[in-house]
Amino acid sequence: MRETILVFEAVQLCMDDDSVTRLDASRSPEEARRLRQSLEPDERERVERTVAELLDLLGRTHTMAVLSEFAFASGPLRFSDLETALEVPANTLSTRLRELTDAGLLGRTAYDEVPPRVEYEPTEKARAIFPVFGHLHRWAVSYEL
């Protein structure tokens, strides 16, 4: 967990004045340590708690796949779009969409139409972590587990 926090803090170091995340693999663990040390204890605890909650959410079955679809989509997605693209059981997909919406990572718009139509789209909070997906995909091109 400690290594994960240091990696996350290295990512945080890459934020510009407008708090728009720019991922930069050249940031060192030492820079992450300096950032961590510069935080007040209450803020450090909040950051660590937020990282733990995010990793818990992202570690749930199919959550990364769902968010990845949004990261590479050109607009809002419907439940059926995700179900087809991911081949995820409907009840699992429904649960993940609800969790991501509750976490503020996805917005949900229900239209008053027949048949009913619901669209999901990423919030600014989600878009801020989308560069991670590009890095993970580039990593996967070069490496295997």
mmCIF file of N, CA and C in Angstrom:
data_model
loop_
_atom_site.group_PDB
_atom_site.id
_atom_site.type_symbol
_atom_site.label_atom_id
_atom_site.label_comp_id
_atom_site.label_asym_id
_atom_site.label_seq_id
_atom_site.Cartn_x
_atom_site.Cartn_y
_atom_site.Cartn_z
ATOM 1 N N MET A 1 0.823 -1.192 0.000
ATOM 2 C CA MET A 1 0.000 0.000 0.000
ATOM 3 C C MET A 1 0.868 1.257 0.000
ATOM 4 N N ARG A 2 1.956 1.227 0.755
ATOM 5 C CA ARG A 2 2.829 2.398 0.846
ATOM 6 C C ARG A 2 3.374 2.765 -0.532
ATOM 7 N N GLU A 3 3.786 1.759 -1.321
ATOM 8 C CA GLU A 3 4.300 2.032 -2.660
ATOM 9 C C GLU A 3 3.218 2.655 -3.531
ATOM 10 N N THR A 4 1.993 2.186 -3.375
ATOM 11 C CA THR A 4 0.881 2.740 -4.142
ATOM 12 C C THR A 4 0.677 4.204 -3.804
ATOM 13 N N ILE A 5 0.764 4.532 -2.535
ATOM 14 C CA ILE A 5 0.599 5.922 -2.119
ATOM 15 C C ILE A 5 1.702 6.779 -2.714
ATOM 16 N N LEU A 6 2.933 6.276 -2.718
ATOM 17 C CA LEU A 6 4.034 7.048 -3.293
ATOM 18 C C LEU A 6 3.833 7.265 -4.783
ATOM 19 N N VAL A 7 3.357 6.249 -5.485
ATOM 20 C CA VAL A 7 3.092 6.403 -6.914
ATOM 21 C C VAL A 7 2.003 7.445 -7.122
ATOM 22 N N PHE A 8 0.934 7.370 -6.341
ATOM 23 C CA PHE A 8 -0.147 8.342 -6.477
ATOM 24 C C PHE A 8 0.364 9.746 -6.192
ATOM 25 N N GLU A 9 1.205 9.890 -5.175
ATOM 26 C CA GLU A 9 1.738 11.207 -4.852
ATOM 27 C C GLU A 9 2.638 11.715 -5.973
ATOM 28 N N ALA A 10 3.358 10.811 -6.637
ATOM 29 C CA ALA A 10 4.171 11.235 -7.779
ATOM 30 C C ALA A 10 3.271 11.774 -8.884
ATOM 31 N N VAL A 11 2.137 11.139 -9.075
ATOM 32 C CA VAL A 11 1.168 11.635 -10.054
ATOM 33 C C VAL A 11 0.669 13.009 -9.625
ATOM 34 N N GLN A 12 0.383 13.173 -8.350
ATOM 35 C CA GLN A 12 -0.098 14.460 -7.856
ATOM 36 C C GLN A 12 0.925 15.566 -8.071
ATOM 37 N N LEU A 13 2.200 15.235 -8.017
ATOM 38 C CA LEU A 13 3.243 16.224 -8.255
ATOM 39 C C LEU A 13 3.169 16.803 -9.659
ATOM 40 N N CYS A 14 2.567 16.077 -10.552
ATOM 41 C CA CYS A 14 2.504 16.498 -11.946
ATOM 42 C C CYS A 14 1.344 17.450 -12.204
ATOM 43 N N MET A 15 0.715 17.938 -11.165
ATOM 44 C CA MET A 15 -0.428 18.829 -11.352
ATOM 45 C C MET A 15 0.062 20.252 -11.545
ATOM 46 N N ASP A 16 -0.526 20.935 -12.525
ATOM 47 C CA ASP A 16 -0.151 22.331 -12.745
ATOM 48 C C ASP A 16 -0.997 23.232 -11.848
ATOM 49 N N ASP A 17 -0.864 24.531 -12.007
ATOM 50 C CA ASP A 17 -1.562 25.476 -11.135
ATOM 51 C C ASP A 17 -3.070 25.369 -11.222
ATOM 52 N N ASP A 18 -3.588 24.876 -12.329
ATOM 53 C CA ASP A 18 -5.032 24.743 -12.492
ATOM 54 C C ASP A 18 -5.535 23.393 -11.999
ATOM 55 N N SER A 19 -4.679 22.627 -11.353
ATOM 56 C CA SER A 19 -5.021 21.302 -10.835
ATOM 57 C C SER A 19 -5.490 20.348 -11.927
ATOM 58 N N VAL A 20 -4.944 20.480 -13.104
ATOM 59 C CA VAL A 20 -5.231 19.549 -14.184
ATOM 60 C C VAL A 20 -4.087 18.548 -14.208
ATOM 61 N N THR A 21 -4.415 17.281 -14.042
ATOM 62 C CA THR A 21 -3.389 16.266 -13.919
ATOM 63 C C THR A 21 -2.672 16.035 -15.239
ATOM 64 N N ARG A 22 -1.355 16.090 -15.177
ATOM 65 C CA ARG A 22 -0.507 15.707 -16.297
ATOM 66 C C ARG A 22 0.390 14.599 -15.772
ATOM 67 N N LEU A 23 0.241 13.412 -16.290
ATOM 68 C CA LEU A 23 1.077 12.318 -15.832
ATOM 69 C C LEU A 23 2.453 12.435 -16.450
ATOM 70 N N ASP A 24 3.453 12.232 -15.629
ATOM 71 C CA ASP A 24 4.831 12.369 -16.076
ATOM 72 C C ASP A 24 5.647 11.267 -15.425
ATOM 73 N N ALA A 25 6.024 10.281 -16.219
ATOM 74 C CA ALA A 25 6.754 9.138 -15.689
ATOM 75 C C ALA A 25 8.142 9.503 -15.191
ATOM 76 N N SER A 26 8.635 10.687 -15.525
ATOM 77 C CA SER A 26 9.980 11.063 -15.098
ATOM 78 C C SER A 26 10.017 11.554 -13.654
ATOM 79 N N ARG A 27 8.858 11.734 -13.032
ATOM 80 C CA ARG A 27 8.842 12.165 -11.632
ATOM 81 C C ARG A 27 9.419 11.051 -10.768
ATOM 82 N N SER A 28 10.215 11.439 -9.790
ATOM 83 C CA SER A 28 10.911 10.445 -8.978
ATOM 84 C C SER A 28 10.165 10.158 -7.683
ATOM 85 N N PRO A 29 10.444 8.996 -7.099
ATOM 86 C CA PRO A 29 9.884 8.705 -5.776
ATOM 87 C C PRO A 29 10.317 9.747 -4.741
ATOM 88 N N GLU A 30 11.504 10.307 -4.914
ATOM 89 C CA GLU A 30 11.967 11.339 -3.981
ATOM 90 C C GLU A 30 11.051 12.566 -4.033
ATOM 91 N N GLU A 31 10.624 12.943 -5.234
ATOM 92 C CA GLU A 31 9.697 14.074 -5.359
ATOM 93 C C GLU A 31 8.368 13.757 -4.675
ATOM 94 N N ALA A 32 7.928 12.511 -4.800
ATOM 95 C CA ALA A 32 6.691 12.102 -4.132
ATOM 96 C C ALA A 32 6.858 12.175 -2.617
ATOM 97 N N ARG A 33 8.000 11.751 -2.125
ATOM 98 C CA ARG A 33 8.257 11.826 -0.682
ATOM 99 C C ARG A 33 8.240 13.273 -0.203
ATOM 100 N N ARG A 34 8.852 14.168 -0.986
ATOM 101 C CA ARG A 34 8.861 15.586 -0.603
ATOM 102 C C ARG A 34 7.441 16.144 -0.547
ATOM 103 N N LEU A 35 6.630 15.773 -1.517
ATOM 104 C CA LEU A 35 5.243 16.229 -1.500
ATOM 105 C C LEU A 35 4.544 15.717 -0.250
ATOM 106 N N ARG A 36 4.711 14.444 0.019
ATOM 107 C CA ARG A 36 4.062 13.840 1.191
ATOM 108 C C ARG A 36 4.484 14.556 2.467
ATOM 109 N N GLN A 37 5.763 14.843 2.578
ATOM 110 C CA GLN A 37 6.272 15.512 3.778
ATOM 111 C C GLN A 37 5.772 16.950 3.880
ATOM 112 N N SER A 38 5.452 17.557 2.753
ATOM 113 C CA SER A 38 4.994 18.949 2.773
ATOM 114 C C SER A 38 3.539 19.083 3.213
ATOM 115 N N LEU A 39 2.811 17.977 3.217
ATOM 116 C CA LEU A 39 1.400 18.018 3.598
ATOM 117 C C LEU A 39 1.246 18.053 5.114
ATOM 118 N N GLU A 40 0.255 18.798 5.551
ATOM 119 C CA GLU A 40 -0.103 18.785 6.971
ATOM 120 C C GLU A 40 -0.632 17.389 7.308
ATOM 121 N N PRO A 41 -0.476 16.928 8.543
ATOM 122 C CA PRO A 41 -0.923 15.572 8.900
ATOM 123 C C PRO A 41 -2.377 15.281 8.532
ATOM 124 N N ASP A 42 -3.276 16.224 8.760
ATOM 125 C CA ASP A 42 -4.686 15.991 8.416
ATOM 126 C C ASP A 42 -4.874 15.834 6.914
ATOM 127 N N GLU A 43 -4.170 16.650 6.141
ATOM 128 C CA GLU A 43 -4.273 16.568 4.679
ATOM 129 C C GLU A 43 -3.652 15.267 4.182
ATOM 130 N N ARG A 44 -2.529 14.875 4.754
ATOM 131 C CA ARG A 44 -1.883 13.613 4.374
ATOM 132 C C ARG A 44 -2.821 12.444 4.646
ATOM 133 N N GLU A 45 -3.474 12.456 5.794
ATOM 134 C CA GLU A 45 -4.418 11.391 6.130
ATOM 135 C C GLU A 45 -5.588 11.371 5.147
ATOM 136 N N ARG A 46 -6.094 12.546 4.781
ATOM 137 C CA ARG A 46 -7.196 12.627 3.820
ATOM 138 C C ARG A 46 -6.785 12.075 2.466
ATOM 139 N N VAL A 47 -5.580 12.448 2.015
ATOM 140 C CA VAL A 47 -5.081 11.972 0.721
ATOM 141 C C VAL A 47 -4.927 10.457 0.745
ATOM 142 N N GLU A 48 -4.333 9.926 1.790
ATOM 143 C CA GLU A 48 -4.135 8.477 1.883
ATOM 144 C C GLU A 48 -5.469 7.735 1.927
ATOM 145 N N ARG A 49 -6.438 8.287 2.637
ATOM 146 C CA ARG A 49 -7.767 7.670 2.703
ATOM 147 C C ARG A 49 -8.436 7.692 1.326
ATOM 148 N N THR A 50 -8.309 8.816 0.622
ATOM 149 C CA THR A 50 -8.899 8.935 -0.714
ATOM 150 C C THR A 50 -8.264 7.943 -1.679
ATOM 151 N N VAL A 51 -6.944 7.806 -1.614
ATOM 152 C CA VAL A 51 -6.248 6.847 -2.475
ATOM 153 C C VAL A 51 -6.727 5.432 -2.170
ATOM 154 N N ALA A 52 -6.826 5.084 -0.896
ATOM 155 C CA ALA A 52 -7.279 3.744 -0.518
ATOM 156 C C ALA A 52 -8.695 3.483 -1.028
ATOM 157 N N GLU A 53 -9.580 4.469 -0.899
ATOM 158 C CA GLU A 53 -10.957 4.313 -1.380
ATOM 159 C C GLU A 53 -10.996 4.164 -2.897
ATOM 160 N N LEU A 54 -10.183 4.954 -3.601
ATOM 161 C CA LEU A 54 -10.142 4.863 -5.059
ATOM 162 C C LEU A 54 -9.634 3.494 -5.498
ATOM 163 N N LEU A 55 -8.561 3.025 -4.871
ATOM 164 C CA LEU A 55 -8.011 1.719 -5.243
ATOM 165 C C LEU A 55 -8.989 0.597 -4.922
ATOM 166 N N ASP A 56 -9.733 0.727 -3.833
ATOM 167 C CA ASP A 56 -10.753 -0.265 -3.509
ATOM 168 C C ASP A 56 -11.818 -0.301 -4.603
ATOM 169 N N LEU A 57 -12.279 0.861 -5.021
ATOM 170 C CA LEU A 57 -13.289 0.937 -6.074
ATOM 171 C C LEU A 57 -12.749 0.395 -7.394
ATOM 172 N N LEU A 58 -11.558 0.825 -7.782
ATOM 173 C CA LEU A 58 -10.984 0.390 -9.059
ATOM 174 C C LEU A 58 -10.649 -1.096 -9.068
ATOM 175 N N GLY A 59 -10.418 -1.678 -7.892
ATOM 176 C CA GLY A 59 -10.065 -3.088 -7.806
ATOM 177 C C GLY A 59 -11.253 -4.032 -7.889
ATOM 178 N N ARG A 60 -12.449 -3.499 -7.879
ATOM 179 C CA ARG A 60 -13.629 -4.360 -7.971
ATOM 180 C C ARG A 60 -13.765 -4.901 -9.394
ATOM 181 N N THR A 61 -14.305 -6.105 -9.484
ATOM 182 C CA THR A 61 -14.439 -6.785 -10.768
ATOM 183 C C THR A 61 -15.126 -5.896 -11.803
ATOM 184 N N HIS A 62 -14.479 -5.727 -12.930
ATOM 185 C CA HIS A 62 -14.972 -5.005 -14.108
ATOM 186 C C HIS A 62 -14.972 -3.479 -13.991
ATOM 187 N N THR A 63 -14.602 -2.920 -12.839
ATOM 188 C CA THR A 63 -14.631 -1.461 -12.709
ATOM 189 C C THR A 63 -13.645 -0.803 -13.659
ATOM 190 N N MET A 64 -12.428 -1.324 -13.735
ATOM 191 C CA MET A 64 -11.428 -0.738 -14.633
ATOM 192 C C MET A 64 -11.885 -0.847 -16.082
ATOM 193 N N ALA A 65 -12.492 -1.958 -16.442
ATOM 194 C CA ALA A 65 -12.970 -2.132 -17.813
ATOM 195 C C ALA A 65 -14.072 -1.125 -18.135
ATOM 196 N N VAL A 66 -14.970 -0.900 -17.192
ATOM 197 C CA VAL A 66 -16.052 0.066 -17.405
ATOM 198 C C VAL A 66 -15.474 1.463 -17.581
ATOM 199 N N LEU A 67 -14.598 1.877 -16.670
ATOM 200 C CA LEU A 67 -14.009 3.215 -16.779
ATOM 201 C C LEU A 67 -13.166 3.359 -18.038
ATOM 202 N N SER A 68 -12.490 2.299 -18.419
ATOM 203 C CA SER A 68 -11.678 2.336 -19.634
ATOM 204 C C SER A 68 -12.544 2.609 -20.862
ATOM 205 N N GLU A 69 -13.732 2.026 -20.910
ATOM 206 C CA GLU A 69 -14.649 2.296 -22.023
ATOM 207 C C GLU A 69 -14.971 3.784 -22.103
ATOM 208 N N PHE A 70 -15.194 4.406 -20.961
ATOM 209 C CA PHE A 70 -15.484 5.841 -20.945
ATOM 210 C C PHE A 70 -14.250 6.657 -21.309
ATOM 211 N N ALA A 71 -13.084 6.190 -20.899
ATOM 212 C CA ALA A 71 -11.845 6.927 -21.184
ATOM 213 C C ALA A 71 -11.600 7.030 -22.681
ATOM 214 N N PHE A 72 -11.991 6.011 -23.426
ATOM 215 C CA PHE A 72 -11.721 5.996 -24.859
ATOM 216 C C PHE A 72 -12.962 6.284 -25.705
ATOM 217 N N ALA A 73 -14.090 6.565 -25.065
ATOM 218 C CA ALA A 73 -15.332 6.864 -25.791
ATOM 219 C C ALA A 73 -15.332 8.316 -26.253
ATOM 220 N N SER A 74 -16.103 8.579 -27.293
ATOM 221 C CA SER A 74 -16.184 9.947 -27.817
ATOM 222 C C SER A 74 -17.422 10.689 -27.317
ATOM 223 N N GLY A 75 -18.189 10.065 -26.441
ATOM 224 C CA GLY A 75 -19.385 10.705 -25.914
ATOM 225 C C GLY A 75 -20.036 9.840 -24.860
ATOM 226 N N PRO A 76 -21.258 10.183 -24.462
ATOM 227 C CA PRO A 76 -21.965 9.394 -23.450
ATOM 228 C C PRO A 76 -22.188 7.964 -23.933
ATOM 229 N N LEU A 77 -22.314 7.046 -22.977
ATOM 230 C CA LEU A 77 -22.572 5.642 -23.287
ATOM 231 C C LEU A 77 -23.846 5.194 -22.587
ATOM 232 N N ARG A 78 -24.545 4.291 -23.255
ATOM 233 C CA ARG A 78 -25.744 3.701 -22.676
ATOM 234 C C ARG A 78 -25.381 2.352 -22.071
ATOM 235 N N PHE A 79 -26.234 1.875 -21.194
ATOM 236 C CA PHE A 79 -26.031 0.579 -20.554
ATOM 237 C C PHE A 79 -25.790 -0.497 -21.602
ATOM 238 N N SER A 80 -26.614 -0.512 -22.637
ATOM 239 C CA SER A 80 -26.500 -1.546 -23.675
ATOM 240 C C SER A 80 -25.168 -1.455 -24.419
ATOM 241 N N ASP A 81 -24.643 -0.237 -24.609
ATOM 242 C CA ASP A 81 -23.330 -0.076 -25.246
ATOM 243 C C ASP A 81 -22.256 -0.768 -24.415
ATOM 244 N N LEU A 82 -22.302 -0.536 -23.120
ATOM 245 C CA LEU A 82 -21.310 -1.120 -22.218
ATOM 246 C C LEU A 82 -21.480 -2.630 -22.112
ATOM 247 N N GLU A 83 -22.711 -3.073 -22.033
ATOM 248 C CA GLU A 83 -22.989 -4.502 -21.916
ATOM 249 C C GLU A 83 -22.460 -5.254 -23.133
ATOM 250 N N THR A 84 -22.646 -4.689 -24.314
ATOM 251 C CA THR A 84 -22.162 -5.312 -25.547
ATOM 252 C C THR A 84 -20.644 -5.283 -25.629
ATOM 253 N N ALA A 85 -20.054 -4.138 -25.330
ATOM 254 C CA ALA A 85 -18.606 -3.981 -25.448
ATOM 255 C C ALA A 85 -17.844 -4.823 -24.436
ATOM 256 N N LEU A 86 -18.389 -4.977 -23.255
ATOM 257 C CA LEU A 86 -17.648 -5.618 -22.173
ATOM 258 C C LEU A 86 -18.062 -7.049 -21.889
ATOM 259 N N GLU A 87 -19.226 -7.444 -22.340
ATOM 260 C CA GLU A 87 -19.744 -8.775 -22.041
ATOM 261 C C GLU A 87 -19.714 -9.045 -20.540
ATOM 262 N N VAL A 88 -20.184 -8.069 -19.784
ATOM 263 C CA VAL A 88 -20.268 -8.144 -18.329
ATOM 264 C C VAL A 88 -21.703 -8.505 -17.968
ATOM 265 N N PRO A 89 -21.905 -9.386 -16.986
ATOM 266 C CA PRO A 89 -23.283 -9.682 -16.573
ATOM 267 C C PRO A 89 -24.031 -8.398 -16.213
ATOM 268 N N ALA A 90 -25.289 -8.336 -16.597
ATOM 269 C CA ALA A 90 -26.086 -7.119 -16.418
ATOM 270 C C ALA A 90 -26.138 -6.656 -14.967
ATOM 271 N N ASN A 91 -26.281 -7.589 -14.027
ATOM 272 C CA ASN A 91 -26.368 -7.177 -12.621
ATOM 273 C C ASN A 91 -25.038 -6.597 -12.132
ATOM 274 N N THR A 92 -23.924 -7.152 -12.583
ATOM 275 C CA THR A 92 -22.608 -6.629 -12.201
ATOM 276 C C THR A 92 -22.395 -5.257 -12.813
ATOM 277 N N LEU A 93 -22.737 -5.104 -14.085
ATOM 278 C CA LEU A 93 -22.581 -3.811 -14.752
ATOM 279 C C LEU A 93 -23.440 -2.750 -14.072
ATOM 280 N N SER A 94 -24.661 -3.109 -13.737
ATOM 281 C CA SER A 94 -25.552 -2.177 -13.059
ATOM 282 C C SER A 94 -24.965 -1.734 -11.716
ATOM 283 N N THR A 95 -24.404 -2.672 -10.980
ATOM 284 C CA THR A 95 -23.787 -2.352 -9.687
ATOM 285 C C THR A 95 -22.593 -1.432 -9.867
ATOM 286 N N ARG A 96 -21.732 -1.733 -10.844
ATOM 287 C CA ARG A 96 -20.540 -0.899 -11.060
ATOM 288 C C ARG A 96 -20.930 0.512 -11.495
ATOM 289 N N LEU A 97 -21.913 0.629 -12.365
ATOM 290 C CA LEU A 97 -22.354 1.957 -12.797
ATOM 291 C C LEU A 97 -22.908 2.754 -11.615
ATOM 292 N N ARG A 98 -23.652 2.094 -10.756
ATOM 293 C CA ARG A 98 -24.192 2.770 -9.572
ATOM 294 C C ARG A 98 -23.051 3.208 -8.643
ATOM 295 N N GLU A 99 -22.066 2.336 -8.434
ATOM 296 C CA GLU A 99 -20.934 2.685 -7.567
ATOM 297 C C GLU A 99 -20.138 3.850 -8.140
ATOM 298 N N LEU A 100 -19.897 3.828 -9.437
ATOM 299 C CA LEU A 100 -19.139 4.908 -10.074
ATOM 300 C C LEU A 100 -19.923 6.216 -10.062
ATOM 301 N N THR A 101 -21.235 6.118 -10.199
ATOM 302 C CA THR A 101 -22.080 7.311 -10.115
ATOM 303 C C THR A 101 -22.085 7.851 -8.685
ATOM 304 N N ASP A 102 -22.237 6.964 -7.712
ATOM 305 C CA ASP A 102 -22.231 7.375 -6.302
ATOM 306 C C ASP A 102 -20.899 8.007 -5.902
ATOM 307 N N ALA A 103 -19.806 7.541 -6.511
ATOM 308 C CA ALA A 103 -18.478 8.080 -6.205
ATOM 309 C C ALA A 103 -18.216 9.403 -6.919
ATOM 310 N N GLY A 104 -19.133 9.805 -7.789
ATOM 311 C CA GLY A 104 -18.965 11.063 -8.510
ATOM 312 C C GLY A 104 -18.075 10.955 -9.730
ATOM 313 N N LEU A 105 -17.828 9.730 -10.192
ATOM 314 C CA LEU A 105 -16.989 9.533 -11.376
ATOM 315 C C LEU A 105 -17.806 9.497 -12.664
ATOM 316 N N LEU A 106 -19.077 9.163 -12.556
ATOM 317 C CA LEU A 106 -19.966 9.148 -13.724
ATOM 318 C C LEU A 106 -21.206 9.976 -13.424
ATOM 319 N N GLY A 107 -21.698 10.640 -14.468
ATOM 320 C CA GLY A 107 -22.987 11.304 -14.400
ATOM 321 C C GLY A 107 -24.010 10.428 -15.094
ATOM 322 N N ARG A 108 -25.232 10.437 -14.609
ATOM 323 C CA ARG A 108 -26.306 9.610 -15.170
ATOM 324 C C ARG A 108 -27.453 10.527 -15.572
ATOM 325 N N THR A 109 -27.884 10.392 -16.834
ATOM 326 C CA THR A 109 -29.009 11.177 -17.331
ATOM 327 C C THR A 109 -30.089 10.225 -17.815
ATOM 328 N N ALA A 110 -31.273 10.313 -17.192
ATOM 329 C CA ALA A 110 -32.420 9.498 -17.599
ATOM 330 C C ALA A 110 -33.363 10.391 -18.398
ATOM 331 N N TYR A 111 -33.723 9.937 -19.590
ATOM 332 C CA TYR A 111 -34.616 10.692 -20.464
ATOM 333 C C TYR A 111 -36.037 10.158 -20.327
ATOM 334 N N ASP A 112 -36.997 11.058 -20.337
ATOM 335 C CA ASP A 112 -38.408 10.693 -20.217
ATOM 336 C C ASP A 112 -38.924 10.310 -21.597
ATOM 337 N N GLU A 113 -38.583 9.100 -22.010
ATOM 338 C CA GLU A 113 -38.943 8.592 -23.335
ATOM 339 C C GLU A 113 -39.466 7.175 -23.204
ATOM 340 N N VAL A 114 -40.117 6.718 -24.247
ATOM 341 C CA VAL A 114 -40.539 5.324 -24.345
ATOM 342 C C VAL A 114 -39.919 4.760 -25.606
ATOM 343 N N PRO A 115 -39.096 3.733 -25.520
ATOM 344 C CA PRO A 115 -38.626 3.097 -24.288
ATOM 345 C C PRO A 115 -37.677 4.017 -23.516
ATOM 346 N N PRO A 116 -37.512 3.753 -22.214
ATOM 347 C CA PRO A 116 -36.637 4.599 -21.397
ATOM 348 C C PRO A 116 -35.205 4.601 -21.935
ATOM 349 N N ARG A 117 -34.567 5.741 -21.798
ATOM 350 C CA ARG A 117 -33.174 5.863 -22.243
ATOM 351 C C ARG A 117 -32.376 6.492 -21.102
ATOM 352 N N VAL A 118 -31.240 5.861 -20.784
ATOM 353 C CA VAL A 118 -30.336 6.366 -19.753
ATOM 354 C C VAL A 118 -28.941 6.412 -20.348
ATOM 355 N N GLU A 119 -28.275 7.540 -20.169
ATOM 356 C CA GLU A 119 -26.899 7.688 -20.645
ATOM 357 C C GLU A 119 -25.994 8.015 -19.468
ATOM 358 N N TYR A 120 -24.773 7.535 -19.581
ATOM 359 C CA TYR A 120 -23.751 7.798 -18.575
ATOM 360 C C TYR A 120 -22.599 8.517 -19.251
ATOM 361 N N GLU A 121 -22.004 9.445 -18.530
ATOM 362 C CA GLU A 121 -20.801 10.086 -19.048
ATOM 363 C C GLU A 121 -19.874 10.419 -17.891
ATOM 364 N N PRO A 122 -18.580 10.465 -18.183
ATOM 365 C CA PRO A 122 -17.613 10.725 -17.112
ATOM 366 C C PRO A 122 -17.709 12.162 -16.610
ATOM 367 N N THR A 123 -17.478 12.320 -15.327
ATOM 368 C CA THR A 123 -17.416 13.651 -14.733
ATOM 369 C C THR A 123 -15.978 14.163 -14.857
ATOM 370 N N GLU A 124 -15.776 15.395 -14.470
ATOM 371 C CA GLU A 124 -14.426 15.966 -14.474
ATOM 372 C C GLU A 124 -13.502 15.153 -13.571
ATOM 373 N N LYS A 125 -14.037 14.667 -12.472
ATOM 374 C CA LYS A 125 -13.256 13.851 -11.539
ATOM 375 C C LYS A 125 -12.729 12.596 -12.241
ATOM 376 N N ALA A 126 -13.558 11.964 -13.051
ATOM 377 C CA ALA A 126 -13.132 10.769 -13.789
ATOM 378 C C ALA A 126 -12.143 11.137 -14.887
ATOM 379 N N ARG A 127 -12.434 12.217 -15.615
ATOM 380 C CA ARG A 127 -11.534 12.613 -16.710
ATOM 381 C C ARG A 127 -10.131 12.922 -16.196
ATOM 382 N N ALA A 128 -10.030 13.351 -14.952
ATOM 383 C CA ALA A 128 -8.715 13.658 -14.382
ATOM 384 C C ALA A 128 -7.851 12.413 -14.208
ATOM 385 N N ILE A 129 -8.472 11.232 -14.097
ATOM 386 C CA ILE A 129 -7.669 10.008 -13.959
ATOM 387 C C ILE A 129 -7.555 9.229 -15.272
ATOM 388 N N PHE A 130 -8.222 9.674 -16.333
ATOM 389 C CA PHE A 130 -8.173 8.956 -17.598
ATOM 390 C C PHE A 130 -6.778 8.826 -18.193
ATOM 391 N N PRO A 131 -5.867 9.779 -18.013
ATOM 392 C CA PRO A 131 -4.520 9.565 -18.558
ATOM 393 C C PRO A 131 -3.865 8.284 -18.049
ATOM 394 N N VAL A 132 -4.277 7.827 -16.890
ATOM 395 C CA VAL A 132 -3.743 6.580 -16.345
ATOM 396 C C VAL A 132 -4.031 5.424 -17.299
ATOM 397 N N PHE A 133 -5.207 5.424 -17.926
ATOM 398 C CA PHE A 133 -5.570 4.334 -18.831
ATOM 399 C C PHE A 133 -4.653 4.293 -20.052
ATOM 400 N N GLY A 134 -4.291 5.447 -20.574
ATOM 401 C CA GLY A 134 -3.345 5.488 -21.683
ATOM 402 C C GLY A 134 -2.004 4.906 -21.286
ATOM 403 N N HIS A 135 -1.537 5.257 -20.094
ATOM 404 C CA HIS A 135 -0.264 4.724 -19.605
ATOM 405 C C HIS A 135 -0.346 3.214 -19.397
ATOM 406 N N LEU A 136 -1.446 2.737 -18.841
ATOM 407 C CA LEU A 136 -1.599 1.301 -18.625
ATOM 408 C C LEU A 136 -1.643 0.540 -19.946
ATOM 409 N N HIS A 137 -2.323 1.090 -20.938
ATOM 410 C CA HIS A 137 -2.380 0.422 -22.237
ATOM 411 C C HIS A 137 -1.008 0.420 -22.914
ATOM 412 N N ARG A 138 -0.271 1.527 -22.809
ATOM 413 C CA ARG A 138 1.087 1.545 -23.372
ATOM 414 C C ARG A 138 1.977 0.536 -22.652
ATOM 415 N N TRP A 139 1.826 0.439 -21.344
ATOM 416 C CA TRP A 139 2.596 -0.529 -20.576
ATOM 417 C C TRP A 139 2.268 -1.946 -21.047
ATOM 418 N N ALA A 140 0.981 -2.250 -21.240
ATOM 419 C CA ALA A 140 0.551 -3.590 -21.632
ATOM 420 C C ALA A 140 1.037 -3.974 -23.023
ATOM 421 N N VAL A 141 1.284 -2.984 -23.886
ATOM 422 C CA VAL A 141 1.843 -3.278 -25.208
ATOM 423 C C VAL A 141 3.260 -3.831 -25.058
ATOM 424 N N SER A 142 3.976 -3.349 -24.061
ATOM 425 C CA SER A 142 5.378 -3.735 -23.876
ATOM 426 C C SER A 142 5.595 -4.896 -22.916
ATOM 427 N N TYR A 143 4.680 -5.097 -21.991
ATOM 428 C CA TYR A 143 4.904 -6.084 -20.933
ATOM 429 C C TYR A 143 3.709 -6.994 -20.749
ATOM 430 N N GLU A 144 3.972 -8.132 -20.113
ATOM 431 C CA GLU A 144 2.919 -9.064 -19.711
ATOM 432 C C GLU A 144 3.146 -9.441 -18.260
ATOM 433 N N LEU A 145 2.100 -9.871 -17.597
ATOM 434 C CA LEU A 145 2.233 -10.390 -16.227
ATOM 435 C C LEU A 145 2.218 -11.893 -16.259
#
